[in-house]
CSV table of C-alpha atoms in Angstrom, one decimal:
chain,number,residue,atom,x,y,z
A,743,GLN,CA,0.0,0.0,0.0
A,744,ALA,CA,2.8,2.4,0.9
A,745,GLU,CA,4.5,1.7,-2.4
A,746,ASP,CA,1.3,2.5,-4.3
A,747,ASP,CA,1.1,5.9,-2.5
A,748,GLN,CA,4.6,6.6,-3.4
A,749,GLU,CA,4.0,6.0,-7.1
A,750,MET,CA,1.1,8.5,-7.0
A,751,THR,CA,3.3,11.4,-5.7
A,752,PRO,CA,3.5,14.2,-8.3
A,753,GLU,CA,7.3,14.0,-8.3
A,754,ILE,CA,7.2,10.8,-10.1
A,755,ILE,CA,4.4,11.7,-12.5
A,756,ILE,CA,5.5,15.1,-13.6
A,757,LYS,CA,8.7,15.6,-15.6
A,758,HIS,CA,11.2,18.1,-14.4
A,759,PRO,CA,10.9,21.3,-16.4
A,760,LEU,CA,13.9,23.3,-17.7
A,761,GLN,CA,14.0,27.2,-17.8
A,762,ASN,CA,14.1,27.1,-21.7
A,763,ARG,CA,13.1,24.9,-24.5
A,764,TRP,CA,16.1,23.6,-26.5
A,765,ALA,CA,16.3,22.3,-29.9
A,766,LEU,CA,19.0,19.8,-31.3
A,767,TRP,CA,20.0,20.2,-34.9
A,768,PHE,CA,22.1,17.7,-37.0
A,769,PHE,CA,24.4,19.0,-39.7
A,770,LYS,CA,25.6,16.5,-42.4
A,771,ASN,CA,28.1,17.8,-44.9
A,772,ASP,CA,26.9,16.5,-48.2
A,773,LYS,CA,28.5,18.5,-51.0
A,774,ALA,CA,25.8,17.3,-53.5
A,775,LYS,CA,23.3,19.4,-51.5
A,776,ASP,CA,23.1,23.0,-50.5
A,777,TRP,CA,23.7,24.0,-46.9
A,778,ALA,CA,20.0,24.4,-46.2
A,779,SER,CA,19.3,20.8,-47.0
A,780,ASN,CA,22.2,19.6,-44.9
A,781,LEU,CA,20.8,21.0,-41.6
A,782,LYS,CA,18.0,19.0,-40.0
A,783,LEU,CA,16.1,19.6,-36.8
A,784,ILE,CA,16.1,16.5,-34.7
A,785,THR,CA,13.7,17.6,-32.0
A,786,SER,CA,13.3,20.0,-29.2
A,787,PHE,CA,12.8,19.4,-25.3
A,788,ASP,CA,12.1,21.3,-22.2
A,789,THR,CA,12.4,18.8,-19.4
A,790,VAL,CA,15.2,16.9,-17.8
A,791,GLU,CA,13.7,13.6,-18.8
A,792,ASP,CA,13.2,14.5,-22.4
A,793,PHE,CA,16.8,15.7,-22.6
A,794,TRP,CA,18.1,12.4,-21.4
A,795,ALA,CA,15.6,10.5,-23.6
A,796,LEU,CA,17.0,12.3,-26.7
A,797,TYR,CA,20.6,12.0,-25.5
A,798,ASN,CA,20.1,8.3,-24.8
A,799,HIS,CA,18.8,7.7,-28.4
A,800,ILE,CA,21.3,9.6,-30.6
A,801,GLN,CA,24.8,8.7,-31.5
A,802,PRO,CA,27.4,10.4,-29.4
A,803,ALA,CA,29.0,13.2,-31.3
A,804,SER,CA,32.4,11.3,-31.3
A,805,LYS,CA,30.7,8.5,-33.2
A,806,LEU,CA,29.1,10.7,-36.0
A,807,PRO,CA,30.5,10.3,-39.5
A,808,SER,CA,33.1,12.9,-40.4
A,809,GLY,CA,31.7,16.2,-41.6
A,810,CYS,CA,28.7,15.9,-39.2
A,811,ASP,CA,27.9,17.7,-36.0
A,812,TYR,CA,25.2,18.7,-33.5
A,813,SER,CA,24.1,22.1,-32.6
A,814,LEU,CA,22.0,22.8,-29.5
A,815,PHE,CA,20.1,26.2,-29.4
A,816,LYS,CA,17.5,27.8,-27.2
A,817,VAL,CA,14.4,27.5,-29.3
A,818,ASN,CA,13.7,31.2,-29.5
A,819,ILE,CA,17.2,31.9,-30.8
A,820,MET,CA,17.1,29.1,-33.3
A,821,THR,CA,13.6,30.1,-34.5
A,822,LYS,CA,15.0,33.6,-35.1
A,823,MET,CA,17.9,32.2,-37.0
A,824,ALA,CA,15.7,29.9,-39.0
A,825,ASP,CA,13.4,32.8,-39.9
A,826,THR,CA,16.4,34.8,-40.9
A,827,TRP,CA,17.7,32.0,-42.9
A,828,LEU,CA,14.5,31.4,-44.7
A,829,TYR,CA,14.2,35.0,-45.3
A,830,VAL,CA,17.6,35.0,-46.9
A,831,LEU,CA,16.8,32.0,-48.9
A,832,TYR,CA,13.3,32.8,-50.2
A,833,GLY,CA,13.3,36.5,-49.8
A,834,TYR,CA,16.4,38.5,-50.7
A,835,ASN,CA,18.3,35.4,-51.4
A,836,TYR,CA,21.7,36.7,-50.2
A,837,ILE,CA,24.9,35.1,-51.0
A,838,VAL,CA,27.5,35.4,-48.3
A,839,VAL,CA,31.0,35.9,-49.6
A,840,LEU,CA,33.9,35.4,-47.2
A,841,LYS,CA,36.9,36.8,-49.0
A,842,CYS,CA,39.5,34.4,-47.4
A,843,ASN,CA,40.3,30.8,-47.6
A,844,MET,CA,38.3,29.0,-45.0
A,845,PRO,CA,37.6,25.3,-44.6
A,846,GLU,CA,34.0,24.5,-45.5
A,847,TYR,CA,32.8,23.5,-42.1
A,848,ILE,CA,33.9,26.9,-40.8
A,849,MET,CA,32.0,28.4,-43.6
A,850,ALA,CA,28.8,26.7,-42.5
A,851,HIS,CA,29.2,28.0,-39.1
A,852,ALA,CA,30.2,31.5,-40.3
A,853,LEU,CA,26.9,31.5,-42.4
A,854,PHE,CA,25.0,31.0,-39.2
A,855,VAL,CA,26.6,33.8,-37.4
A,856,ILE,CA,26.6,36.2,-40.4
A,857,LEU,CA,23.0,35.6,-41.3
A,858,TYR,CA,22.0,36.1,-37.8
A,859,ALA,CA,23.9,39.3,-37.7
A,860,SER,CA,22.3,40.3,-41.0
A,861,LEU,CA,18.9,40.4,-39.4
A,862,GLU,CA,19.9,43.3,-37.3
A,863,VAL,CA,19.3,46.8,-38.5
A,864,PHE,CA,22.9,47.9,-38.1
A,865,PRO,CA,25.2,45.0,-39.2
A,866,PHE,CA,28.2,47.2,-38.9
A,867,LEU,CA,27.8,47.1,-35.1
A,868,PHE,CA,28.5,43.4,-35.4
A,869,ARG,CA,31.7,43.7,-37.4
A,870,LYS,CA,34.2,43.4,-34.6
A,871,LYS,CA,32.4,40.7,-32.7
A,872,LEU,CA,31.6,38.8,-35.8
A,873,LYS,CA,35.2,38.6,-36.9
A,874,GLU,CA,36.5,37.8,-33.4
A,875,ARG,CA,34.1,35.0,-33.3
A,876,LEU,CA,35.1,33.7,-36.6
A,877,THR,CA,38.8,34.6,-36.1
A,878,ILE,CA,38.8,36.6,-39.2
A,879,PRO,CA,41.3,39.5,-39.2
A,880,GLN,CA,39.5,42.8,-39.0
A,881,LYS,CA,40.9,44.0,-42.3
A,882,ILE,CA,39.3,41.2,-44.3
A,883,ALA,CA,35.9,42.4,-45.6
A,884,ILE,CA,32.9,40.2,-45.5
A,885,GLY,CA,30.5,41.1,-48.4
A,886,PHE,CA,26.9,40.5,-48.7
A,887,GLN,CA,25.6,40.1,-52.2
A,888,ALA,CA,22.1,39.7,-53.4
A,889,HIS,CA,21.6,36.6,-55.4
A,890,THR,CA,19.4,38.4,-57.9
A,891,ASP,CA,22.4,40.8,-58.6
A,892,THR,CA,24.7,37.8,-59.2
A,893,ILE,CA,22.4,36.3,-61.7
A,894,ALA,CA,21.8,39.7,-63.4
A,895,LYS,CA,25.4,40.7,-63.4
A,896,ALA,CA,27.1,41.6,-66.6
A,897,GLY,CA,30.7,41.7,-65.5
A,898,SER,CA,32.7,39.4,-63.4
A,899,THR,CA,32.1,41.1,-60.1
A,900,THR,CA,28.9,41.6,-58.2
A,901,LYS,CA,28.5,44.7,-56.1
A,902,ASN,CA,28.2,44.1,-52.4
A,903,ARG,CA,24.8,45.2,-50.9
A,904,TYR,CA,26.7,45.9,-47.8
A,905,THR,CA,30.0,44.9,-46.2
A,906,VAL,CA,31.0,44.3,-42.6
B,470,GLU,CA,14.7,27.6,-0.9
B,471,ASP,CA,12.6,28.5,-4.0
B,472,GLN,CA,13.3,25.3,-5.9
B,473,TRP,CA,10.8,24.2,-8.5
B,474,SER,CA,8.7,21.2,-7.5
B,475,PRO,CA,5.3,20.0,-8.6
B,476,LEU,CA,3.8,21.8,-5.6
B,477,ASN,CA,5.9,24.9,-6.4
B,478,PRO,CA,5.6,25.3,-10.2
B,479,GLU,CA,6.9,28.9,-10.1
B,480,GLY,CA,10.1,27.9,-8.3
B,481,LYS,CA,13.6,28.1,-9.8
B,482,LYS,CA,14.2,25.2,-12.3
B,483,GLU,CA,17.7,24.4,-11.1
B,484,TYR,CA,18.9,20.9,-10.4
B,485,ASP,CA,22.2,19.8,-9.1
B,486,ARG,CA,24.7,17.6,-11.0
B,487,GLU,CA,24.0,14.5,-8.9
B,488,PHE,CA,20.2,14.7,-9.5
B,489,LEU,CA,20.6,15.3,-13.3
B,490,LEU,CA,23.0,12.4,-13.7
B,491,GLN,CA,20.6,10.2,-11.7
B,492,MET,CA,17.8,11.1,-14.1
B,493,GLN,CA,19.7,9.7,-17.1
B,494,PHE,CA,18.3,6.2,-16.4
B,495,SER,CA,14.8,7.1,-15.2
B,496,SER,CA,12.1,5.2,-17.2
B,497,ASP,CA,11.0,8.4,-19.0
B,498,SER,CA,14.8,9.0,-20.0
B,499,LEU,CA,15.0,5.5,-21.5
B,500,THR,CA,11.9,5.9,-23.6
B,501,LYS,CA,12.5,6.8,-27.3
B,502,PRO,CA,11.1,10.3,-28.0
B,503,GLU,CA,8.3,10.3,-30.4
B,504,GLY,CA,8.4,11.9,-33.8
B,505,LEU,CA,12.1,11.8,-34.5
B,506,PRO,CA,13.2,12.2,-38.1
B,507,LYS,CA,14.5,9.1,-40.0
B,508,LEU,CA,18.3,9.6,-39.6
B,509,PRO,CA,19.9,6.1,-39.4
B,510,ASP,CA,23.4,7.7,-38.9
B,511,VAL,CA,22.1,9.5,-35.8
B,512,ILE,CA,19.0,8.1,-34.2
B,513,LEU,CA,19.2,4.9,-32.2
B,514,GLU,CA,16.2,2.5,-31.7
B,515,ARG,CA,17.4,1.5,-28.2
B,516,PRO,CA,18.9,3.6,-25.5
B,517,HIS,CA,22.6,3.2,-25.1
B,518,SER,CA,24.2,3.8,-21.8
B,519,ARG,CA,27.5,5.4,-21.6
B,520,PRO,CA,29.5,7.1,-18.8
B,521,MET,CA,29.5,10.9,-18.7
């Protein structure tokens, strides 16, 4: 009887909530696809138990195939990023040009940060922070070009819409 | 103490390390989440246990 009573206590029935909802994203580097298609939302969670359930049912990062990784974001941040990104893809369709040689995986991360920054009204405010984050020397320019300009271009260079 | 509990739902949602680690093997934590995408490289059918 005592055991039955214990099983009915709310502690056991209710999962332990977290302060925020988190989303886990999986990135697979497949060169045949564009970056958008390579990033997949796995799921989101907002309790201790749901975190562990997810953790217990995914490959540890160390066992992922090469070129793959996980990202964990607070849902509100990721939603904002995803919005930005869709905006970029289907709205203005910006191409981000990093004028330096960078490995592709860094490019992918750079895209995230840059696109996030591009949402802001004053992208130049992010110039320093952005480059520090990406360990890009301050003197190297990051240009934002509109895809429509690139398609329509007559010469070999496309004018940057703005530069940070 | 203003710790979250079912009886104090507005309390702080902070848990110590011991508690969090202990929760890894609760029955809810060993149940596969629903609605996961089909990603054979990533998603496991059964829970694995591994040390932290």
